[in-house]
PDB file of C-alpha atoms and ligand atoms in Angstrom:
ATOM      1  CA  MET A   1    -147.374  70.422  16.794  1.00 45.00           C
ATOM      2  CA  ALA A   2    -149.849  69.144  19.329  1.00 53.00           C
ATOM      3  CA  VAL A   3    -147.023  67.261  21.043  1.00 51.00           C
ATOM      4  CA  THR A   4    -144.867  70.408  21.270  1.00 50.00           C
ATOM      5  CA  LYS A   5    -147.762  72.241  22.837  1.00 52.00           C
ATOM      6  CA  VAL A   6    -148.251  69.552  25.449  1.00 50.00           C
ATOM      7  CA  VAL A   7    -144.545  69.510  26.271  1.00 48.00           C
ATOM      8  CA  ARG A   8    -144.485  73.274  26.602  1.00 49.00           C
ATOM      9  CA  TYR A   9    -147.529  73.198  28.869  1.00 49.00           C
ATOM     10  CA  LEU A  10    -145.964  70.549  31.112  1.00 47.00           C
ATOM     11  CA  ARG A  11    -142.733  72.526  31.398  1.00 45.00           C
ATOM     12  CA  LEU A  12    -144.709  75.582  32.413  1.00 46.00           C
ATOM     13  CA  VAL A  13    -146.510  73.600  35.085  1.00 47.00           C
ATOM     14  CA  THR A  14    -143.181  72.437  36.546  1.00 48.00           C
ATOM     15  CA  VAL A  15    -141.558  75.859  36.357  1.00 47.00           C
ATOM     16  CA  ASN A  16    -144.604  77.449  37.998  1.00 55.00           C
ATOM     17  CA  GLN A  17    -144.184  75.326  41.132  1.00 73.00           C
ATOM     18  CA  GLN A  18    -142.145  77.996  42.873  1.00 90.00           C
ATOM     19  CA  ARG A  19    -141.559  76.661  46.344  1.00 97.00           C
ATOM     20  CA  VAL A  20    -140.580  79.093  49.049  1.00 96.00           C
ATOM     21  CA  ALA A  21    -138.639  78.281  52.213  1.00 98.00           C
ATOM     22  CA  ARG A  22    -139.805  79.859  55.458  1.00 97.00           C
ATOM     23  CA  LYS A  23    -137.412  80.152  58.397  1.00 98.00           C
ATOM     24  CA  ARG A  24    -138.303  77.720  61.148  1.00 98.00           C
ATOM     25  CA  THR A  25    -137.510  77.183  64.805  1.00 98.00           C
ATOM     26  CA  TYR A  26    -136.997  73.631  65.995  1.00 98.00           C
ATOM     27  CA  LEU A  27    -136.388  71.741  69.215  1.00 99.00           C
ATOM     28  CA  MET A  28    -134.117  68.694  69.300  1.00 99.00           C
ATOM     29  CA  CYS A  29    -132.617  66.490  72.012  1.00 98.00           C
ATOM     30  CA  PRO A  30    -129.229  64.762  71.527  1.00 98.00           C
ATOM     31  CA  PRO A  31    -129.166  60.922  71.675  1.00 98.00           C
ATOM     32  CA  GLU A  32    -126.628  60.860  74.508  1.00 97.00           C
ATOM     33  CA  HIS A  33    -128.600  58.213  76.384  1.00 97.00           C
ATOM     34  CA  PHE A  34    -130.118  56.509  73.349  1.00 98.00           C
ATOM     35  CA  THR A  35    -130.454  52.716  73.519  1.00 97.00           C
ATOM     36  CA  VAL A  36    -133.033  50.157  72.462  1.00 98.00           C
ATOM     37  CA  GLU A  37    -133.676  48.400  75.753  1.00 97.00           C
ATOM     38  CA  TYR A  38    -137.428  47.861  75.454  1.00 98.00           C
ATOM     39  CA  ALA A  39    -139.755  47.363  72.478  1.00 98.00           C
ATOM     40  CA  ILE A  40    -142.841  49.569  72.212  1.00 98.00           C
ATOM     41  CA  ASN A  41    -143.096  49.586  68.422  1.00 98.00           C
ATOM     42  CA  PRO A  42    -142.446  46.915  65.760  1.00 98.00           C
ATOM     43  CA  TRP A  43    -139.125  48.481  64.739  1.00 98.00           C
ATOM     44  CA  MET A  44    -137.480  48.115  68.140  1.00 98.00           C
ATOM     45  CA  ASP A  45    -135.484  44.971  68.888  1.00 98.00           C
ATOM     46  CA  PRO A  46    -133.457  45.065  72.135  1.00 98.00           C
ATOM     47  CA  GLN A  47    -131.319  42.228  70.665  1.00 97.00           C
ATOM     48  CA  THR A  48    -130.001  44.439  67.826  1.00 96.00           C
ATOM     49  CA  PRO A  49    -126.939  46.386  68.948  1.00 94.00           C
ATOM     50  CA  VAL A  50    -126.939  50.176  68.660  1.00 96.00           C
ATOM     51  CA  ASP A  51    -123.785  52.173  67.950  1.00 97.00           C
ATOM     52  CA  PRO A  52    -124.159  55.145  70.348  1.00 94.00           C
ATOM     53  CA  GLU A  53    -121.311  57.149  68.823  1.00 97.00           C
ATOM     54  CA  LEU A  54    -122.710  56.777  65.333  1.00 98.00           C
ATOM     55  CA  ALA A  55    -126.175  57.749  66.620  1.00 98.00           C
ATOM     56  CA  VAL A  56    -124.740  60.997  68.012  1.00 98.00           C
ATOM     57  CA  LYS A  57    -122.780  61.639  64.811  1.00 98.00           C
ATOM     58  CA  GLN A  58    -125.854  61.153  62.606  1.00 98.00           C
ATOM     59  CA  TRP A  59    -127.960  63.310  64.910  1.00 98.00           C
ATOM     60  CA  ASP A  60    -125.291  66.056  64.791  1.00 98.00           C
ATOM     61  CA  ARG A  61    -125.380  65.934  60.992  1.00 98.00           C
ATOM     62  CA  LEU A  62    -129.158  66.356  61.064  1.00 98.00           C
ATOM     63  CA  ARG A  63    -128.896  69.377  63.380  1.00 98.00           C
ATOM     64  CA  GLU A  64    -126.169  70.909  61.202  1.00 98.00           C
ATOM     65  CA  THR A  65    -128.273  70.304  58.112  1.00 98.00           C
ATOM     66  CA  LEU A  66    -131.174  72.250  59.634  1.00 98.00           C
ATOM     67  CA  THR A  67    -129.025  75.140  60.874  1.00 98.00           C
ATOM     68  CA  GLY A  68    -127.185  75.121  57.532  1.00 98.00           C
ATOM     69  CA  LEU A  69    -130.544  75.743  55.845  1.00 98.00           C
ATOM     70  CA  GLY A  70    -130.914  78.857  58.013  1.00 98.00           C
ATOM     71  CA  HIS A  71    -133.192  77.464  60.720  1.00 98.00           C
ATOM     72  CA  GLU A  72    -132.841  77.923  64.463  1.00 98.00           C
ATOM     73  CA  VAL A  73    -132.474  74.817  66.600  1.00 98.00           C
ATOM     74  CA  PHE A  74    -133.026  74.790  70.355  1.00 98.00           C
ATOM     75  CA  VAL A  75    -131.521  71.859  72.218  1.00 98.00           C
ATOM     76  CA  LEU A  76    -133.196  70.129  75.152  1.00 98.00           C
ATOM     77  CA  ASP A  77    -130.945  68.551  77.812  1.00 98.00           C
ATOM     78  CA  PRO A  78    -131.088  64.754  77.495  1.00 98.00           C
ATOM     79  CA  GLU A  79    -131.866  62.852  80.690  1.00 98.00           C
ATOM     80  CA  PRO A  80    -130.359  59.521  81.727  1.00 98.00           C
ATOM     81  CA  GLY A  81    -132.899  56.711  81.884  1.00 98.00           C
ATOM     82  CA  LEU A  82    -134.973  58.185  79.029  1.00 98.00           C
ATOM     83  CA  PRO A  83    -133.473  56.460  75.958  1.00 98.00           C
ATOM     84  CA  ASP A  84    -136.265  57.632  73.626  1.00 98.00           C
ATOM     85  CA  MET A  85    -135.930  61.297  74.558  1.00 98.00           C
ATOM     86  CA  VAL A  86    -134.060  61.886  71.285  1.00 98.00           C
ATOM     87  CA  TYR A  87    -137.470  61.656  69.572  1.00 98.00           C
ATOM     88  CA  ALA A  88    -138.277  65.226  70.550  1.00 98.00           C
ATOM     89  CA  ALA A  89    -141.325  65.482  68.293  1.00 98.00           C
ATOM     90  CA  ASN A  90    -143.322  63.519  70.839  1.00 98.00           C
ATOM     91  CA  GLY A  91    -142.953  66.011  73.711  1.00 98.00           C
ATOM     92  CA  ALA A  92    -145.611  68.568  72.738  1.00 98.00           C
ATOM     93  CA  PHE A  93    -147.411  70.189  69.797  1.00 99.00           C
ATOM     94  CA  THR A  94    -147.417  73.940  69.229  1.00 98.00           C
ATOM     95  CA  VAL A  95    -149.651  76.262  67.210  1.00 98.00           C
ATOM     96  CA  ASP A  96    -149.421  80.075  67.227  1.00 97.00           C
ATOM     97  CA  GLY A  97    -147.699  80.449  70.571  1.00 97.00           C
ATOM     98  CA  THR A  98    -149.610  77.769  72.457  1.00 98.00           C
ATOM     99  CA  GLY A  99    -148.110  74.449  73.461  1.00 98.00           C
ATOM    100  CA  TYR A 100    -150.343  71.439  73.945  1.00 99.00           C
ATOM    101  CA  GLY A 101    -148.419  69.024  76.137  1.00 98.00           C
ATOM    102  CA  ALA A 102    -147.882  65.313  75.665  1.00 99.00           C
ATOM    103  CA  ARG A 103    -149.003  62.452  77.865  1.00 99.00           C
ATOM    104  CA  PHE A 104    -147.202  59.297  76.797  1.00 99.00           C
ATOM    105  CA  LYS A 105    -148.920  55.990  76.326  1.00 98.00           C
ATOM    106  CA  HIS A 106    -146.000  53.939  77.631  1.00 98.00           C
ATOM    107  CA  GLU A 107    -144.628  54.264  81.145  1.00 98.00           C
ATOM    108  CA  GLN A 108    -141.040  54.108  79.809  1.00 98.00           C
ATOM    109  CA  ARG A 109    -141.445  57.527  78.157  1.00 98.00           C
ATOM    110  CA  ALA A 110    -143.842  59.215  80.620  1.00 98.00           C
ATOM    111  CA  ALA A 111    -141.192  61.422  82.289  1.00 98.00           C
ATOM    112  CA  GLU A 112    -140.241  63.075  78.983  1.00 98.00           C
ATOM    113  CA  ALA A 113    -143.421  65.166  79.065  1.00 98.00           C
ATOM    114  CA  ALA A 114    -142.296  67.193  82.111  1.00 98.00           C
ATOM    115  CA  ALA A 115    -138.959  68.094  80.487  1.00 98.00           C
ATOM    116  CA  HIS A 116    -140.769  69.489  77.450  1.00 98.00           C
ATOM    117  CA  GLN A 117    -143.353  71.272  79.565  1.00 98.00           C
ATOM    118  CA  ALA A 118    -140.538  73.000  81.530  1.00 98.00           C
ATOM    119  CA  PHE A 119    -138.930  74.124  78.266  1.00 98.00           C
ATOM    120  CA  TYR A 120    -142.117  75.914  77.152  1.00 98.00           C
ATOM    121  CA  ARG A 121    -143.065  77.343  80.533  1.00 98.00           C
ATOM    122  CA  GLU A 122    -139.546  78.758  81.101  1.00 97.00           C
ATOM    123  CA  ARG A 123    -139.855  80.617  77.820  1.00 97.00           C
ATOM    124  CA  GLY A 124    -143.248  82.083  78.592  1.00 97.00           C
ATOM    125  CA  TRP A 125    -145.349  80.034  76.224  1.00 98.00           C
ATOM    126  CA  ARG A 126    -149.013  79.548  76.937  1.00 98.00           C
ATOM    127  CA  PHE A 127    -149.043  75.858  77.754  1.00 98.00           C
ATOM    128  CA  VAL A 128    -151.960  73.472  78.107  1.00 98.00           C
ATOM    129  CA  ALA A 129    -151.227  70.323  80.100  1.00 98.00           C
ATOM    130  CA  PRO A 130    -153.245  67.432  78.678  1.00 98.00           C
ATOM    131  CA  LEU A 131    -155.537  65.013  80.452  1.00 98.00           C
ATOM    132  CA  ARG A 132    -155.673  62.700  77.455  1.00 98.00           C
ATOM    133  CA  THR A 133    -153.010  60.363  76.127  1.00 99.00           C
ATOM    134  CA  ASN A 134    -151.251  61.938  73.150  1.00 99.00           C
ATOM    135  CA  GLU A 135    -147.717  61.875  71.779  1.00 99.00           C
ATOM    136  CA  GLY A 136    -147.311  65.449  70.617  1.00 98.00           C
ATOM    137  CA  GLU A 137    -146.199  66.244  67.128  1.00 98.00           C
ATOM    138  CA  GLY A 138    -145.698  62.538  66.512  1.00 98.00           C
ATOM    139  CA  ASP A 139    -149.464  62.372  66.039  1.00 99.00           C
ATOM    140  CA  PHE A 140    -150.323  65.978  65.138  1.00 99.00           C
ATOM    141  CA  ALA A 141    -149.455  68.035  62.058  1.00 99.00           C
ATOM    142  CA  TYR A 142    -150.327  71.669  61.365  1.00 98.00           C
ATOM    143  CA  LEU A 143    -151.153  73.136  57.953  1.00 98.00           C
ATOM    144  CA  PRO A 144    -151.522  76.914  58.464  1.00 98.00           C
ATOM    145  CA  ALA A 145    -152.727  77.589  54.922  1.00 97.00           C
ATOM    146  CA  ALA A 146    -155.064  74.628  54.479  1.00 96.00           C
ATOM    147  CA  HIS A 147    -158.659  75.722  54.984  1.00 91.00           C
ATOM    148  CA  GLY A 148    -157.550  78.651  57.161  1.00 93.00           C
ATOM    149  CA  GLY A 149    -155.406  76.528  59.473  1.00 97.00           C
ATOM    150  CA  LEU A 150    -155.978  72.838  59.894  1.00 98.00           C
ATOM    151  CA  ILE A 151    -154.629  70.291  62.374  1.00 99.00           C
ATOM    152  CA  LEU A 152    -154.319  66.696  61.234  1.00 99.00           C
ATOM    153  CA  ALA A 153    -154.294  64.139  64.018  1.00 99.00           C
ATOM    154  CA  GLY A 154    -153.591  60.409  64.059  1.00 99.00           C
ATOM    155  CA  TYR A 155    -155.115  57.784  66.327  1.00 99.00           C
ATOM    156  CA  GLY A 156    -155.131  54.013  66.540  1.00 98.00           C
ATOM    157  CA  PHE A 157    -151.861  53.206  68.313  1.00 98.00           C
ATOM    158  CA  ARG A 158    -150.587  55.950  70.632  1.00 98.00           C
ATOM    159  CA  THR A 159    -152.705  59.109  70.784  1.00 99.00           C
ATOM    160  CA  GLU A 160    -156.256  58.441  71.959  1.00 98.00           C
ATOM    161  CA  LEU A 161    -159.157  59.906  70.017  1.00 98.00           C
ATOM    162  CA  PRO A 162    -160.456  62.167  72.861  1.00 98.00           C
ATOM    163  CA  ALA A 163    -157.057  63.942  72.762  1.00 99.00           C
ATOM    164  CA  HIS A 164    -158.016  65.283  69.332  1.00 99.00           C
ATOM    165  CA  ALA A 165    -160.950  67.182  70.822  1.00 98.00           C
ATOM    166  CA  GLU A 166    -158.752  68.300  73.707  1.00 98.00           C
ATOM    167  CA  ALA A 167    -156.173  69.652  71.220  1.00 99.00           C
ATOM    168  CA  GLN A 168    -158.899  71.471  69.294  1.00 98.00           C
ATOM    169  CA  GLU A 169    -160.041  73.168  72.514  1.00 98.00           C
ATOM    170  CA  ALA A 170    -156.458  74.024  73.504  1.00 98.00           C
ATOM    171  CA  LEU A 171    -155.377  75.339  70.115  1.00 98.00           C
ATOM    172  CA  GLY A 172    -158.550  76.720  68.535  1.00 98.00           C
ATOM    173  CA  ARG A 173    -158.057  75.080  65.175  1.00 98.00           C
ATOM    174  CA  PRO A 174    -160.203  72.407  63.560  1.00 98.00           C
ATOM    175  CA  VAL A 175    -158.776  68.938  64.019  1.00 98.00           C
ATOM    176  CA  VAL A 176    -159.263  66.241  61.413  1.00 98.00           C
ATOM    177  CA  SER A 177    -158.918  62.747  62.880  1.00 99.00           C
ATOM    178  CA  LEU A 178    -157.147  60.128  60.809  1.00 99.00           C
ATOM    179  CA  ASN A 179    -157.229  56.442  61.644  1.00 99.00           C
ATOM    180  CA  LEU A 180    -153.853  54.681  61.507  1.00 99.00           C
ATOM    181  CA  VAL A 181    -154.265  50.963  60.835  1.00 98.00           C
ATOM    182  CA  ASP A 182    -150.769  49.509  60.268  1.00 98.00           C
ATOM    183  CA  PRO A 183    -148.658  49.039  63.443  1.00 98.00           C
ATOM    184  CA  ARG A 184    -145.447  49.816  61.542  1.00 98.00           C
ATOM    185  CA  PHE A 185    -146.862  53.329  61.071  1.00 98.00           C
ATOM    186  CA  TYR A 186    -147.796  53.820  64.707  1.00 98.00           C
ATOM    187  CA  HIS A 187    -147.453  57.626  64.742  1.00 99.00           C
ATOM    188  CA  LEU A 188    -148.984  59.992  62.182  1.00 99.00           C
ATOM    189  CA  ASP A 189    -145.534  61.381  61.384  1.00 99.00           C
ATOM    190  CA  THR A 190    -144.338  57.999  60.143  1.00 98.00           C
ATOM    191  CA  ALA A 191    -146.944  58.095  57.360  1.00 99.00           C
ATOM    192  CA  LEU A 192    -147.755  61.755  56.668  1.00 99.00           C
ATOM    193  CA  ALA A 193    -145.830  65.021  56.573  1.00 98.00           C
ATOM    194  CA  ALA A 194    -146.585  68.686  55.942  1.00 98.00           C
ATOM    195  CA  LEU A 195    -144.565  69.655  52.860  1.00 98.00           C
ATOM    196  CA  ASP A 196    -145.472  73.322  53.098  1.00 98.00           C
ATOM    197  CA  ASP A 197    -148.210  75.459  54.654  1.00 98.00           C
ATOM    198  CA  GLY A 198    -150.941  73.845  52.612  1.00 97.00           C
ATOM    199  CA  ASN A 199    -149.903  70.487  51.253  1.00 98.00           C
ATOM    200  CA  VAL A 200    -148.885  67.076  52.556  1.00 98.00           C
ATOM    201  CA  GLY A 201    -147.118  63.912  51.510  1.00 98.00           C
ATOM    202  CA  TYR A 202    -148.414  60.575  52.760  1.00 99.00           C
ATOM    203  CA  PHE A 203    -148.572  56.824  52.399  1.00 98.00           C
ATOM    204  CA  PRO A 204    -152.228  55.836  51.852  1.00 98.00           C
ATOM    205  CA  GLY A 205    -151.739  52.252  53.075  1.00 98.00           C
ATOM    206  CA  ALA A 206    -151.111  53.433  56.641  1.00 99.00           C
ATOM    207  CA  PHE A 207    -154.689  54.770  56.910  1.00 99.00           C
ATOM    208  CA  SER A 208    -158.169  53.257  57.022  1.00 99.00           C
ATOM    209  CA  ALA A 209    -160.133  53.402  53.757  1.00 98.00           C
ATOM    210  CA  ALA A 210    -162.312  56.227  55.095  1.00 99.00           C
ATOM    211  CA  SER A 211    -159.304  58.253  56.264  1.00 99.00           C
ATOM    212  CA  GLN A 212    -157.702  57.780  52.833  1.00 99.00           C
ATOM    213  CA  GLN A 213    -160.871  59.244  51.343  1.00 98.00           C
ATOM    214  CA  VAL A 214    -160.683  62.220  53.725  1.00 98.00           C
ATOM    215  CA  LEU A 215    -157.048  62.874  52.801  1.00 98.00           C
ATOM    216  CA  ALA A 216    -157.793  62.626  49.082  1.00 98.00           C
ATOM    217  CA  GLN A 217    -160.611  65.155  49.479  1.00 98.00           C
ATOM    218  CA  LEU A 218    -158.561  67.637  51.538  1.00 97.00           C
ATOM    219  CA  PHE A 219    -155.299  67.301  49.634  1.00 98.00           C
ATOM    220  CA  PRO A 220    -155.877  66.506  45.946  1.00 97.00           C
ATOM    221  CA  ASP A 221    -152.286  67.577  45.134  1.00 96.00           C
ATOM    222  CA  ALA A 222    -150.603  65.503  47.842  1.00 98.00           C
ATOM    223  CA  VAL A 223    -147.336  63.736  47.053  1.00 98.00           C
ATOM    224  CA  LEU A 224    -147.842  60.021  47.644  1.00 98.00           C
ATOM    225  CA  ALA A 225    -145.116  57.649  48.795  1.00 98.00           C
ATOM    226  CA  ASP A 226    -144.976  53.957  47.910  1.00 98.00           C
ATOM    227  CA  ASP A 227    -144.654  51.302  50.609  1.00 97.00           C
ATOM    228  CA  THR A 228    -140.893  50.838  50.148  1.00 98.00           C
ATOM    229  CA  ASP A 229    -140.166  54.523  50.728  1.00 98.00           C
ATOM    230  CA  ALA A 230    -142.717  54.746  53.530  1.00 98.00           C
ATOM    231  CA  LEU A 231    -141.080  51.753  55.243  1.00 98.00           C
ATOM    232  CA  ALA A 232    -137.718  53.497  54.829  1.00 98.00           C
ATOM    233  CA  PHE A 233    -139.217  56.309  56.960  1.00 98.00           C
ATOM    234  CA  GLY A 234    -139.254  58.577  53.915  1.00 98.00           C
ATOM    235  CA  LEU A 235    -142.343  60.433  55.156  1.00 98.00           C
ATOM    236  CA  ASN A 236    -140.782  61.057  58.544  1.00 98.00           C
ATOM    237  CA  LEU A 237    -139.416  64.257  57.036  1.00 99.00           C
ATOM    238  CA  VAL A 238    -138.968  67.900  57.911  1.00 98.00           C
ATOM    239  CA  SER A 239    -139.785  70.499  55.273  1.00 98.00           C
ATOM    240  CA  ASP A 240    -139.422  74.286  55.327  1.00 98.00           C
ATOM    241  CA  GLY A 241    -141.636  74.696  52.291  1.00 98.00           C
ATOM    242  CA  LEU A 242    -138.792  74.177  49.825  1.00 98.00           C
ATOM    243  CA  ASN A 243    -136.057  72.044  51.384  1.00 98.00           C
ATOM    244  CA  VAL A 244    -137.260  68.616  52.401  1.00 98.00           C
ATOM    245  CA  VAL A 245    -134.891  66.899  54.825  1.00 99.00           C
ATOM    246  CA  LEU A 246    -135.576  63.187  54.590  1.00 98.00           C
ATOM    247  CA  ASN A 247    -134.070  59.751  55.151  1.00 98.00           C
ATOM    248  CA  SER A 248    -131.529  59.023  52.420  1.00 98.00           C
ATOM    249  CA  GLU A 249    -133.011  55.583  51.680  1.00 97.00           C
ATOM    250  CA  ALA A 250    -136.288  57.072  50.391  1.00 98.00           C
ATOM    251  CA  THR A 251    -134.914  57.724  46.919  1.00 98.00           C
ATOM    252  CA  ARG A 252    -138.124  57.421  44.902  1.00 98.00           C
ATOM    253  CA  LEU A 253    -139.970  59.810  47.181  1.00 98.00           C
ATOM    254  CA  ALA A 254    -137.055  62.245  46.826  1.00 98.00           C
ATOM    255  CA  GLY A 255    -137.512  62.036  43.047  1.00 98.00           C
ATOM    256  CA  ARG A 256    -141.254  62.669  43.299  1.00 98.00           C
ATOM    257  CA  LEU A 257    -140.667  65.690  45.523  1.00 98.00           C
ATOM    258  CA  ARG A 258    -138.075  67.086  43.135  1.00 98.00           C
ATOM    259  CA  ALA A 259    -140.473  66.633  40.211  1.00 97.00           C
ATOM    260  CA  VAL A 260    -142.984  68.986  41.843  1.00 97.00           C
ATOM    261  CA  GLY A 261    -140.467  71.640  42.802  1.00 97.00           C
ATOM    262  CA  TYR A 262    -139.212  70.679  46.263  1.00 98.00           C
ATOM    263  CA  GLN A 263    -135.522  70.319  47.064  1.00 98.00           C
ATOM    264  CA  PRO A 264    -134.823  66.971  48.736  1.00 98.00           C
ATOM    265  CA  VAL A 265    -131.994  67.014  51.305  1.00 98.00           C
ATOM    266  CA  PRO A 266    -131.115  63.396  52.189  1.00 98.00           C
ATOM    267  CA  VAL A 267    -129.674  62.520  55.609  1.00 98.00           C
ATOM    268  CA  GLU A 268    -128.554  59.184  57.098  1.00 98.00           C
ATOM    269  CA  LEU A 269    -130.180  58.198  60.368  1.00 97.00           C
ATOM    270  CA  ALA A 270    -129.732  54.406  60.420  1.00 97.00           C
ATOM    271  CA  GLU A 271    -129.016  54.176  64.165  1.00 98.00           C
ATOM    272  CA  LEU A 272    -132.097  56.127  65.218  1.00 98.00           C
ATOM    273  CA  LYS A 273    -134.208  54.021  62.871  1.00 97.00           C
ATOM    274  CA  LYS A 274    -133.538  51.131  65.264  1.00 98.00           C
ATOM    275  CA  GLY A 275    -135.731  52.927  67.791  1.00 98.00           C
ATOM    276  CA  GLY A 276    -138.487  53.347  65.220  1.00 98.00           C
ATOM    277  CA  GLY A 277    -137.904  56.898  64.078  1.00 97.00           C
ATOM    278  CA  SER A 278    -136.124  59.148  61.632  1.00 98.00           C
ATOM    279  CA  VAL A 279    -135.829  62.850  60.787  1.00 98.00           C
ATOM    280  CA  LYS A 280    -139.221  64.151  61.932  1.00 98.00           C
ATOM    281  CA  CYS A 281    -139.266  62.148  65.149  1.00 98.00           C
ATOM    282  CA  CYS A 282    -136.073  63.950  66.203  1.00 98.00           C
ATOM    283  CA  VAL A 283    -137.430  67.427  65.477  1.00 98.00           C
ATOM    284  CA  ALA A 284    -140.293  69.341  67.092  1.00 98.00           C
ATOM    285  CA  GLU A 285    -141.298  72.525  65.318  1.00 98.00           C
ATOM    286  CA  LEU A 286    -141.823  75.554  67.561  1.00 98.00           C
ATOM    287  CA  ARG A 287    -144.594  77.776  66.211  1.00 98.00           C
ATOM    288  CA  PRO A 288    -144.427  80.969  68.264  1.00 96.00           C
TER     289      PRO A 288
HETATM  290  N1  LIG B 301    -139.106  54.478  70.290  1.00 56.74           N
HETATM  291  C1  LIG B 301    -139.989  55.595  70.184  1.00 56.74           C
HETATM  292  C2  LIG B 301    -141.406  55.177  70.517  1.00 56.74           C
HETATM  293  O1  LIG B 301    -141.773  54.087  70.197  1.00 56.74           O
HETATM  294  C3  LIG B 301    -139.939  56.180  68.804  1.00 56.74           C
HETATM  295  C4  LIG B 301    -140.712  57.429  68.656  1.00 56.74           C
HETATM  296  C5  LIG B 301    -140.709  57.965  67.268  1.00 56.74           C
HETATM  297  N2  LIG B 301    -141.243  59.253  67.216  1.00 56.74           N
HETATM  298  C6  LIG B 301    -142.093  59.719  66.314  1.00 56.74           C
HETATM  299  N3  LIG B 301    -142.418  60.974  66.349  1.00 56.74           N
HETATM  300  N4  LIG B 301    -142.648  58.935  65.424  1.00 56.74           N
HETATM  301  O2  LIG B 301    -142.153  55.901  71.120  1.00 56.74           O
END
């Protein structure tokens, strides 16, 4: 009898995890000029050939997946000579109608920032141009329902720590700094993702011991990924609160998400992985 009770209780717990999708607005940039001609992260190898047609096809599938889920996708014009522009998440970070602009660490990507800035300014967003090096939503995540609205920010490889304070001043939300320590997880969004308004998924091994402690304290119910799924860019995902669009290779993470009530939506992005990114890198969320 005790066993039946336990089983019943567990079923209730699962059934009670009612996840709700919220309609989102995203910004993406097609990989028309995508190549791997320089190496600024450990995933990039200019010797490995890229199939440009396949890259475009996979990117199209990702865009269709997001619109198919009912979301709105704005498209930024790609510019020749900016092969990494497809990773639109890096161009800015928005919270409640304010855009905090990017300032890229590497010269090769520097010009992308102006294209993003123009997009926001043309649409009447309040926009704060940064003085500090930061790579937009690649290193910032927003959790509107965590502690009244919390920004998580990564540092260690791309975004510099003073940019976290600058973002806090620009956006008026508390920023929690997290130290990235593994070069393969060089942006926050390669190792951590917002799953809904209040919870995250992450790979602990990408963070310093102290930052792991901070994450465990803030998010006791987080979904954790193992190293295999994290290295398959499983955490580089886009979630609307219910549907979690993620790299198809991250099968165990998909199972863990399903077990707690999310709906995994796998997509193939093998070509864009050669540049060191997956789903989330290609998608900036616009929070008007
Ligand atoms: N090749 C790009 C870079 O190294 C990839 C950016 C990936 N974007 C991201 N949000 N993690 O900058």
